[in-house]
């Protein structure tokens, strides 16, 4: 809308579409008592433990506590961009009330913006690529719009198609899916770790080479299509969304 750049398809790699619930290298896990604990999965956090269990990393525990108390403060919200992606499943009311970014663009608030849905549903194709061993995006299923069950840190993941976001079609994702335009795929390995050959075969050749030889242009960017009034996000361009990446292919020029 608004006469901005016409985005035909959006390809995202390791995008934090549903946010993140932990700092990179620390993964929320559910303990035997059902309470969430935070365990180091490596990556320089020090001490730590592996996914099989063991002592909880003191670094992760302290960092998680600090994030939980400060992430929605005015100072952090205005000065730390990563805070816009933090989403504590145990405190969703605080997230919805105080996070100015993600609840809005995901149409999670009570008052929905119909323009977001219209613009995203207008894509010819939306490709969501998840990294199978991602410990930067927690949970990694956020790259597929998956998220924890309400109130559970590190517990069961609720797939997109079982969420109200999909069944009530807040963003147009169901509309895309029903016409075969929503694609979810995996890239083996850690966050943003892929070879040039993998990218060529699984992204460029698969989605960006048109049969008629029309020239497509790509823009490297964040992990979401623009769904604001200006176009598909930020006046037809794509904005940064944390550590993920996205490619928007526009009409031939």
PDB file of C-alpha atoms in Angstrom:
ATOM      1  CA  UNK A   1       0.000   0.000   0.000  1.00  0.00           C
ATOM      2  CA  UNK A   2       0.953   3.686  -0.091  1.00  0.00           C
ATOM      3  CA  UNK A   3       2.729   3.413  -3.444  1.00  0.00           C
ATOM      4  CA  UNK A   4       5.831   1.866  -1.883  1.00  0.00           C
ATOM      5  CA  UNK A   5       8.039  -0.895  -3.222  1.00  0.00           C
ATOM      6  CA  UNK A   6       6.005  -3.903  -4.347  1.00  0.00           C
ATOM      7  CA  UNK A   7       7.387  -6.944  -2.540  1.00  0.00           C
ATOM      8  CA  UNK A   8       6.591 -10.201  -4.332  1.00  0.00           C
ATOM      9  CA  UNK A   9       8.111 -12.737  -1.960  1.00  0.00           C
ATOM     10  CA  UNK A  10       9.862 -12.765   1.381  1.00  0.00           C
ATOM     11  CA  UNK A  11      12.489 -15.298   2.441  1.00  0.00           C
ATOM     12  CA  UNK A  12      13.663 -15.202   6.052  1.00  0.00           C
ATOM     13  CA  UNK A  13      16.595 -17.058   7.604  1.00  0.00           C
ATOM     14  CA  UNK A  14      16.640 -17.603  11.364  1.00  0.00           C
ATOM     15  CA  UNK A  15      14.104 -14.854  11.949  1.00  0.00           C
ATOM     16  CA  UNK A  16      12.801 -14.145  15.450  1.00  0.00           C
ATOM     17  CA  UNK A  17       9.221 -13.820  14.273  1.00  0.00           C
ATOM     18  CA  UNK A  18       7.730 -14.674  17.652  1.00  0.00           C
ATOM     19  CA  UNK A  19      10.574 -13.122  19.613  1.00  0.00           C
ATOM     20  CA  UNK A  20      13.142 -14.775  21.877  1.00  0.00           C
ATOM     21  CA  UNK A  21      12.768 -16.082  25.420  1.00  0.00           C
ATOM     22  CA  UNK A  22      16.431 -16.241  26.410  1.00  0.00           C
ATOM     23  CA  UNK A  23      19.810 -14.725  25.668  1.00  0.00           C
ATOM     24  CA  UNK A  24      21.986 -16.327  22.952  1.00  0.00           C
ATOM     25  CA  UNK A  25      23.745 -19.442  24.227  1.00  0.00           C
ATOM     26  CA  UNK A  26      21.258 -19.995  27.035  1.00  0.00           C
ATOM     27  CA  UNK A  27      18.207 -22.106  26.467  1.00  0.00           C
ATOM     28  CA  UNK A  28      15.113 -22.135  28.642  1.00  0.00           C
ATOM     29  CA  UNK A  29      14.411 -25.610  29.947  1.00  0.00           C
ATOM     30  CA  UNK A  30      11.695 -27.029  32.169  1.00  0.00           C
ATOM     31  CA  UNK A  31      12.897 -28.706  35.348  1.00  0.00           C
ATOM     32  CA  UNK A  32      11.388 -31.725  37.083  1.00  0.00           C
ATOM     33  CA  UNK A  33       9.231 -29.450  39.251  1.00  0.00           C
ATOM     34  CA  UNK A  34       7.708 -27.816  36.180  1.00  0.00           C
ATOM     35  CA  UNK A  35       9.432 -24.484  36.802  1.00  0.00           C
ATOM     36  CA  UNK A  36      11.553 -22.973  34.088  1.00  0.00           C
ATOM     37  CA  UNK A  37      15.309 -23.018  34.544  1.00  0.00           C
ATOM     38  CA  UNK A  38      17.929 -21.653  32.223  1.00  0.00           C
ATOM     39  CA  UNK A  39      20.731 -23.865  31.027  1.00  0.00           C
ATOM     40  CA  UNK A  40      23.812 -22.976  29.056  1.00  0.00           C
ATOM     41  CA  UNK A  41      24.079 -24.660  25.684  1.00  0.00           C
ATOM     42  CA  UNK A  42      27.656 -23.543  25.163  1.00  0.00           C
ATOM     43  CA  UNK A  43      28.859 -20.714  23.000  1.00  0.00           C
ATOM     44  CA  UNK A  44      31.083 -19.004  25.537  1.00  0.00           C
ATOM     45  CA  UNK A  45      28.695 -18.579  28.448  1.00  0.00           C
ATOM     46  CA  UNK A  46      31.120 -20.239  30.832  1.00  0.00           C
ATOM     47  CA  UNK A  47      30.424 -23.061  33.254  1.00  0.00           C
ATOM     48  CA  UNK A  48      27.049 -24.117  32.055  1.00  0.00           C
ATOM     49  CA  UNK A  49      25.588 -27.443  31.150  1.00  0.00           C
ATOM     50  CA  UNK A  50      24.579 -29.338  28.092  1.00  0.00           C
ATOM     51  CA  UNK A  51      21.057 -30.171  27.019  1.00  0.00           C
ATOM     52  CA  UNK A  52      21.224 -33.482  28.842  1.00  0.00           C
ATOM     53  CA  UNK A  53      21.308 -31.751  32.213  1.00  0.00           C
ATOM     54  CA  UNK A  54      23.811 -30.799  34.911  1.00  0.00           C
ATOM     55  CA  UNK A  55      24.578 -27.641  36.888  1.00  0.00           C
ATOM     56  CA  UNK A  56      22.815 -24.554  35.608  1.00  0.00           C
ATOM     57  CA  UNK A  57      25.223 -21.926  34.357  1.00  0.00           C
ATOM     58  CA  UNK A  58      25.492 -19.097  36.873  1.00  0.00           C
ATOM     59  CA  UNK A  59      26.054 -16.687  34.020  1.00  0.00           C
ATOM     60  CA  UNK A  60      22.813 -17.662  32.326  1.00  0.00           C
ATOM     61  CA  UNK A  61      20.888 -17.609  35.578  1.00  0.00           C
ATOM     62  CA  UNK A  62      22.103 -14.125  36.508  1.00  0.00           C
ATOM     63  CA  UNK A  63      21.650 -12.756  33.005  1.00  0.00           C
ATOM     64  CA  UNK A  64      18.151 -14.156  32.750  1.00  0.00           C
ATOM     65  CA  UNK A  65      17.175 -12.614  36.077  1.00  0.00           C
ATOM     66  CA  UNK A  66      18.509  -9.226  34.974  1.00  0.00           C
ATOM     67  CA  UNK A  67      16.667  -9.402  31.676  1.00  0.00           C
ATOM     68  CA  UNK A  68      13.440 -10.404  33.348  1.00  0.00           C
ATOM     69  CA  UNK A  69      13.429  -7.379  35.655  1.00  0.00           C
ATOM     70  CA  UNK A  70      14.727  -4.701  33.293  1.00  0.00           C
ATOM     71  CA  UNK A  71      13.801  -5.592  29.729  1.00  0.00           C
ATOM     72  CA  UNK A  72      10.557  -3.598  29.706  1.00  0.00           C
ATOM     73  CA  UNK A  73      11.944  -0.533  31.483  1.00  0.00           C
ATOM     74  CA  UNK A  74      11.727   2.727  29.480  1.00  0.00           C
ATOM     75  CA  UNK A  75      15.520   3.047  29.255  1.00  0.00           C
ATOM     76  CA  UNK A  76      16.075  -0.482  27.930  1.00  0.00           C
ATOM     77  CA  UNK A  77      13.129  -0.271  25.533  1.00  0.00           C
ATOM     78  CA  UNK A  78      14.449   2.957  24.034  1.00  0.00           C
ATOM     79  CA  UNK A  79      18.150   2.056  23.839  1.00  0.00           C
ATOM     80  CA  UNK A  80      18.535  -1.720  23.338  1.00  0.00           C
ATOM     81  CA  UNK A  81      17.057  -2.960  20.073  1.00  0.00           C
ATOM     82  CA  UNK A  82      17.262  -6.620  21.126  1.00  0.00           C
ATOM     83  CA  UNK A  83      14.811  -5.861  23.931  1.00  0.00           C
ATOM     84  CA  UNK A  84      12.116  -5.420  21.308  1.00  0.00           C
ATOM     85  CA  UNK A  85      12.298  -9.164  20.641  1.00  0.00           C
ATOM     86  CA  UNK A  86      12.245 -10.428  24.230  1.00  0.00           C
ATOM     87  CA  UNK A  87       9.012 -12.264  24.991  1.00  0.00           C
ATOM     88  CA  UNK A  88       8.671 -13.986  28.346  1.00  0.00           C
ATOM     89  CA  UNK A  89       5.920 -16.616  28.031  1.00  0.00           C
ATOM     90  CA  UNK A  90       5.462 -16.504  31.803  1.00  0.00           C
ATOM     91  CA  UNK A  91       4.679 -12.767  31.741  1.00  0.00           C
ATOM     92  CA  UNK A  92       2.732 -12.148  28.543  1.00  0.00           C
ATOM     93  CA  UNK A  93       0.617  -9.284  29.986  1.00  0.00           C
ATOM     94  CA  UNK A  94       3.818  -7.283  30.654  1.00  0.00           C
ATOM     95  CA  UNK A  95       5.093  -8.075  27.173  1.00  0.00           C
ATOM     96  CA  UNK A  96       1.854  -6.930  25.541  1.00  0.00           C
ATOM     97  CA  UNK A  97       1.654  -3.787  27.661  1.00  0.00           C
ATOM     98  CA  UNK A  98       5.254  -2.602  27.503  1.00  0.00           C
ATOM     99  CA  UNK A  99       6.935  -3.957  24.368  1.00  0.00           C
ATOM    100  CA  UNK A 100       6.309  -1.280  21.698  1.00  0.00           C
ATOM    101  CA  UNK A 101       7.432  -3.325  18.696  1.00  0.00           C
ATOM    102  CA  UNK A 102       6.732  -7.044  18.409  1.00  0.00           C
ATOM    103  CA  UNK A 103       3.140  -7.158  19.742  1.00  0.00           C
ATOM    104  CA  UNK A 104       2.264  -4.429  17.255  1.00  0.00           C
ATOM    105  CA  UNK A 105       3.782  -5.899  14.095  1.00  0.00           C
ATOM    106  CA  UNK A 106       2.480  -9.373  14.974  1.00  0.00           C
ATOM    107  CA  UNK A 107      -1.037  -7.996  15.573  1.00  0.00           C
ATOM    108  CA  UNK A 108      -1.093  -9.543  19.049  1.00  0.00           C
ATOM    109  CA  UNK A 109      -2.892  -6.652  20.706  1.00  0.00           C
ATOM    110  CA  UNK A 110      -6.658  -6.546  21.171  1.00  0.00           C
ATOM    111  CA  UNK A 111      -7.011  -3.896  18.467  1.00  0.00           C
ATOM    112  CA  UNK A 112      -5.733  -5.357  15.190  1.00  0.00           C
ATOM    113  CA  UNK A 113      -4.325  -3.361  12.292  1.00  0.00           C
ATOM    114  CA  UNK A 114      -6.014  -4.717   9.143  1.00  0.00           C
ATOM    115  CA  UNK A 115      -3.350  -3.162   6.907  1.00  0.00           C
ATOM    116  CA  UNK A 116      -0.711  -5.497   8.347  1.00  0.00           C
ATOM    117  CA  UNK A 117      -2.789  -8.517   7.350  1.00  0.00           C
ATOM    118  CA  UNK A 118      -3.630  -7.157   3.906  1.00  0.00           C
ATOM    119  CA  UNK A 119      -0.020  -6.393   3.020  1.00  0.00           C
ATOM    120  CA  UNK A 120       1.483  -9.651   4.273  1.00  0.00           C
ATOM    121  CA  UNK A 121      -1.250 -11.746   2.634  1.00  0.00           C
ATOM    122  CA  UNK A 122      -0.463 -10.005  -0.668  1.00  0.00           C
ATOM    123  CA  UNK A 123       2.939 -11.713  -0.893  1.00  0.00           C
ATOM    124  CA  UNK A 124       3.266 -14.289  -3.643  1.00  0.00           C
ATOM    125  CA  UNK A 125       5.338 -16.445  -1.306  1.00  0.00           C
ATOM    126  CA  UNK A 126       6.615 -16.367   2.281  1.00  0.00           C
ATOM    127  CA  UNK A 127       9.518 -18.721   3.043  1.00  0.00           C
ATOM    128  CA  UNK A 128      10.502 -19.266   6.681  1.00  0.00           C
ATOM    129  CA  UNK A 129      13.865 -21.006   7.122  1.00  0.00           C
ATOM    130  CA  UNK A 130      14.747 -22.341  10.575  1.00  0.00           C
ATOM    131  CA  UNK A 131      18.242 -23.398  11.669  1.00  0.00           C
ATOM    132  CA  UNK A 132      17.923 -26.908  13.085  1.00  0.00           C
ATOM    133  CA  UNK A 133      20.515 -26.432  15.863  1.00  0.00           C
ATOM    134  CA  UNK A 134      19.896 -22.730  16.538  1.00  0.00           C
ATOM    135  CA  UNK A 135      20.819 -21.622  20.068  1.00  0.00           C
ATOM    136  CA  UNK A 136      20.746 -17.905  19.248  1.00  0.00           C
ATOM    137  CA  UNK A 137      17.017 -17.803  18.542  1.00  0.00           C
ATOM    138  CA  UNK A 138      15.318 -19.394  21.572  1.00  0.00           C
ATOM    139  CA  UNK A 139      13.107 -21.188  20.850  1.00  0.00           C
ATOM    140  CA  UNK A 140      14.363 -21.947  17.364  1.00  0.00           C
ATOM    141  CA  UNK A 141      10.754 -22.530  16.279  1.00  0.00           C
ATOM    142  CA  UNK A 142      10.244 -18.771  16.524  1.00  0.00           C
ATOM    143  CA  UNK A 143      11.643 -18.785  12.986  1.00  0.00           C
ATOM    144  CA  UNK A 144       8.447 -20.654  12.012  1.00  0.00           C
ATOM    145  CA  UNK A 145       6.228 -18.487  14.239  1.00  0.00           C
ATOM    146  CA  UNK A 146       6.195 -21.280  16.827  1.00  0.00           C
ATOM    147  CA  UNK A 147       6.106 -20.393  20.522  1.00  0.00           C
ATOM    148  CA  UNK A 148       5.880 -21.857  23.995  1.00  0.00           C
ATOM    149  CA  UNK A 149       2.547 -22.799  25.497  1.00  0.00           C
ATOM    150  CA  UNK A 150       1.250 -19.894  27.580  1.00  0.00           C
ATOM    151  CA  UNK A 151       3.027 -19.627  30.918  1.00  0.00           C
ATOM    152  CA  UNK A 152       5.605 -22.310  30.132  1.00  0.00           C
ATOM    153  CA  UNK A 153       9.281 -21.419  29.809  1.00  0.00           C
ATOM    154  CA  UNK A 154      11.124 -24.014  27.837  1.00  0.00           C
ATOM    155  CA  UNK A 155       8.196 -26.397  27.683  1.00  0.00           C
ATOM    156  CA  UNK A 156       5.961 -27.500  24.854  1.00  0.00           C
ATOM    157  CA  UNK A 157       6.164 -25.581  21.594  1.00  0.00           C
ATOM    158  CA  UNK A 158       2.837 -24.673  20.022  1.00  0.00           C
ATOM    159  CA  UNK A 159       3.187 -24.731  16.212  1.00  0.00           C
ATOM    160  CA  UNK A 160       1.893 -21.766  14.239  1.00  0.00           C
ATOM    161  CA  UNK A 161      -1.126 -23.622  12.867  1.00  0.00           C
ATOM    162  CA  UNK A 162      -2.387 -24.318  16.407  1.00  0.00           C
ATOM    163  CA  UNK A 163      -2.202 -20.686  17.547  1.00  0.00           C
ATOM    164  CA  UNK A 164      -4.891 -18.012  17.523  1.00  0.00           C
ATOM    165  CA  UNK A 165      -2.540 -15.931  15.361  1.00  0.00           C
ATOM    166  CA  UNK A 166      -3.178 -18.505  12.625  1.00  0.00           C
ATOM    167  CA  UNK A 167      -6.723 -19.729  13.299  1.00  0.00           C
ATOM    168  CA  UNK A 168      -8.025 -16.155  13.579  1.00  0.00           C
ATOM    169  CA  UNK A 169      -5.575 -15.040  10.869  1.00  0.00           C
ATOM    170  CA  UNK A 170      -4.266 -11.917  12.582  1.00  0.00           C
ATOM    171  CA  UNK A 171      -1.471 -11.445  10.012  1.00  0.00           C
ATOM    172  CA  UNK A 172      -2.629 -13.167   6.854  1.00  0.00           C
ATOM    173  CA  UNK A 173      -0.479 -16.248   7.487  1.00  0.00           C
ATOM    174  CA  UNK A 174      -3.457 -18.604   7.199  1.00  0.00           C
ATOM    175  CA  UNK A 175      -4.481 -16.970   3.929  1.00  0.00           C
ATOM    176  CA  UNK A 176      -0.963 -17.508   2.575  1.00  0.00           C
ATOM    177  CA  UNK A 177      -0.947 -21.110   3.789  1.00  0.00           C
ATOM    178  CA  UNK A 178      -4.309 -21.950   2.247  1.00  0.00           C
ATOM    179  CA  UNK A 179      -3.055 -21.025  -1.207  1.00  0.00           C
ATOM    180  CA  UNK A 180       0.249 -22.840  -0.751  1.00  0.00           C
ATOM    181  CA  UNK A 181       2.288 -19.655  -0.371  1.00  0.00           C
ATOM    182  CA  UNK A 182       3.602 -20.290   3.172  1.00  0.00           C
ATOM    183  CA  UNK A 183       6.692 -22.498   3.169  1.00  0.00           C
ATOM    184  CA  UNK A 184       8.630 -23.672   6.230  1.00  0.00           C
ATOM    185  CA  UNK A 185      11.995 -25.355   5.774  1.00  0.00           C
ATOM    186  CA  UNK A 186      15.105 -26.241   7.764  1.00  0.00           C
ATOM    187  CA  UNK A 187      18.764 -25.409   7.309  1.00  0.00           C
ATOM    188  CA  UNK A 188      21.041 -27.817   9.197  1.00  0.00           C
ATOM    189  CA  UNK A 189      23.328 -26.317  11.806  1.00  0.00           C
ATOM    190  CA  UNK A 190      23.654 -23.270  14.014  1.00  0.00           C
ATOM    191  CA  UNK A 191      22.249 -19.780  13.515  1.00  0.00           C
ATOM    192  CA  UNK A 192      23.273 -18.212  10.176  1.00  0.00           C
ATOM    193  CA  UNK A 193      25.883 -20.920   9.554  1.00  0.00           C
ATOM    194  CA  UNK A 194      25.479 -22.097   5.975  1.00  0.00           C
ATOM    195  CA  UNK A 195      27.648 -22.567   2.910  1.00  0.00           C
ATOM    196  CA  UNK A 196      27.466 -20.570  -0.272  1.00  0.00           C
ATOM    197  CA  UNK A 197      26.475 -23.757  -2.078  1.00  0.00           C
ATOM    198  CA  UNK A 198      23.591 -24.402   0.332  1.00  0.00           C
ATOM    199  CA  UNK A 199      22.354 -20.845  -0.144  1.00  0.00           C
ATOM    200  CA  UNK A 200      22.572 -21.099  -3.930  1.00  0.00           C
ATOM    201  CA  UNK A 201      20.696 -24.406  -4.117  1.00  0.00           C
ATOM    202  CA  UNK A 202      18.115 -23.852  -1.384  1.00  0.00           C
ATOM    203  CA  UNK A 203      17.412 -20.140  -1.722  1.00  0.00           C
ATOM    204  CA  UNK A 204      18.616 -18.628  -4.996  1.00  0.00           C
ATOM    205  CA  UNK A 205      17.886 -21.516  -7.372  1.00  0.00           C
ATOM    206  CA  UNK A 206      14.746 -22.607  -5.566  1.00  0.00           C
ATOM    207  CA  UNK A 207      12.995 -19.285  -5.069  1.00  0.00           C
ATOM    208  CA  UNK A 208      14.779 -16.413  -6.828  1.00  0.00           C
ATOM    209  CA  UNK A 209      15.348 -17.718 -10.356  1.00  0.00           C
ATOM    210  CA  UNK A 210      12.247 -17.133 -12.459  1.00  0.00           C
ATOM    211  CA  UNK A 211      11.341 -19.436 -15.334  1.00  0.00           C
ATOM    212  CA  UNK A 212      11.047 -16.601 -17.843  1.00  0.00           C
ATOM    213  CA  UNK A 213      14.466 -15.214 -16.974  1.00  0.00           C
ATOM    214  CA  UNK A 214      13.114 -11.957 -15.581  1.00  0.00           C
ATOM    215  CA  UNK A 215      15.655 -10.182 -13.453  1.00  0.00           C
ATOM    216  CA  UNK A 216      14.859 -10.275  -9.739  1.00  0.00           C
ATOM    217  CA  UNK A 217      16.536  -8.028  -7.248  1.00  0.00           C
ATOM    218  CA  UNK A 218      17.085  -8.911  -3.638  1.00  0.00           C
ATOM    219  CA  UNK A 219      17.535  -6.853  -0.531  1.00  0.00           C
ATOM    220  CA  UNK A 220      19.331  -8.274   2.500  1.00  0.00           C
ATOM    221  CA  UNK A 221      17.530  -7.273   5.685  1.00  0.00           C
ATOM    222  CA  UNK A 222      15.745  -8.413   8.793  1.00  0.00           C
ATOM    223  CA  UNK A 223      13.373 -11.238   9.357  1.00  0.00           C
ATOM    224  CA  UNK A 224       9.973  -9.835   8.534  1.00  0.00           C
ATOM    225  CA  UNK A 225       7.986  -8.453   5.647  1.00  0.00           C
ATOM    226  CA  UNK A 226       6.856  -4.892   6.093  1.00  0.00           C
ATOM    227  CA  UNK A 227       3.230  -4.863   7.086  1.00  0.00           C
ATOM    228  CA  UNK A 228       2.923  -1.178   7.897  1.00  0.00           C
ATOM    229  CA  UNK A 229       0.795   1.276   5.939  1.00  0.00           C
ATOM    230  CA  UNK A 230       3.874   2.199   3.901  1.00  0.00           C
ATOM    231  CA  UNK A 231       4.267  -1.186   2.292  1.00  0.00           C
ATOM    232  CA  UNK A 232       5.495  -4.692   3.145  1.00  0.00           C
ATOM    233  CA  UNK A 233       7.596  -3.108   6.489  1.00  0.00           C
ATOM    234  CA  UNK A 234       8.919   0.418   6.513  1.00  0.00           C
ATOM    235  CA  UNK A 235       7.680   1.889   3.219  1.00  0.00           C
ATOM    236  CA  UNK A 236       8.213  -1.271   1.228  1.00  0.00           C
ATOM    237  CA  UNK A 237      11.690  -1.956   2.543  1.00  0.00           C
ATOM    238  CA  UNK A 238      12.565  -4.567   5.108  1.00  0.00           C
ATOM    239  CA  UNK A 239      13.821  -3.713   8.558  1.00  0.00           C
ATOM    240  CA  UNK A 240      16.369  -5.447  10.750  1.00  0.00           C
ATOM    241  CA  UNK A 241      14.930  -8.007  13.160  1.00  0.00           C
ATOM    242  CA  UNK A 242      17.749  -9.085  15.441  1.00  0.00           C
ATOM    243  CA  UNK A 243      20.173 -11.748  14.240  1.00  0.00           C
ATOM    244  CA  UNK A 244      18.014 -13.181  11.490  1.00  0.00           C
ATOM    245  CA  UNK A 245      18.080 -12.226   7.864  1.00  0.00           C
ATOM    246  CA  UNK A 246      15.519 -11.833   5.151  1.00  0.00           C
ATOM    247  CA  UNK A 247      15.472 -11.372   1.422  1.00  0.00           C
ATOM    248  CA  UNK A 248      12.690  -9.588  -0.384  1.00  0.00           C
ATOM    249  CA  UNK A 249      12.381 -10.190  -4.096  1.00  0.00           C
ATOM    250  CA  UNK A 250      10.636  -7.391  -5.938  1.00  0.00           C
ATOM    251  CA  UNK A 251       9.117  -7.119  -9.362  1.00  0.00           C
ATOM    252  CA  UNK A 252      11.524  -7.011 -12.340  1.00  0.00           C
ATOM    253  CA  UNK A 253      12.888  -3.565 -13.154  1.00  0.00           C
TER     254      UNK A 253
END
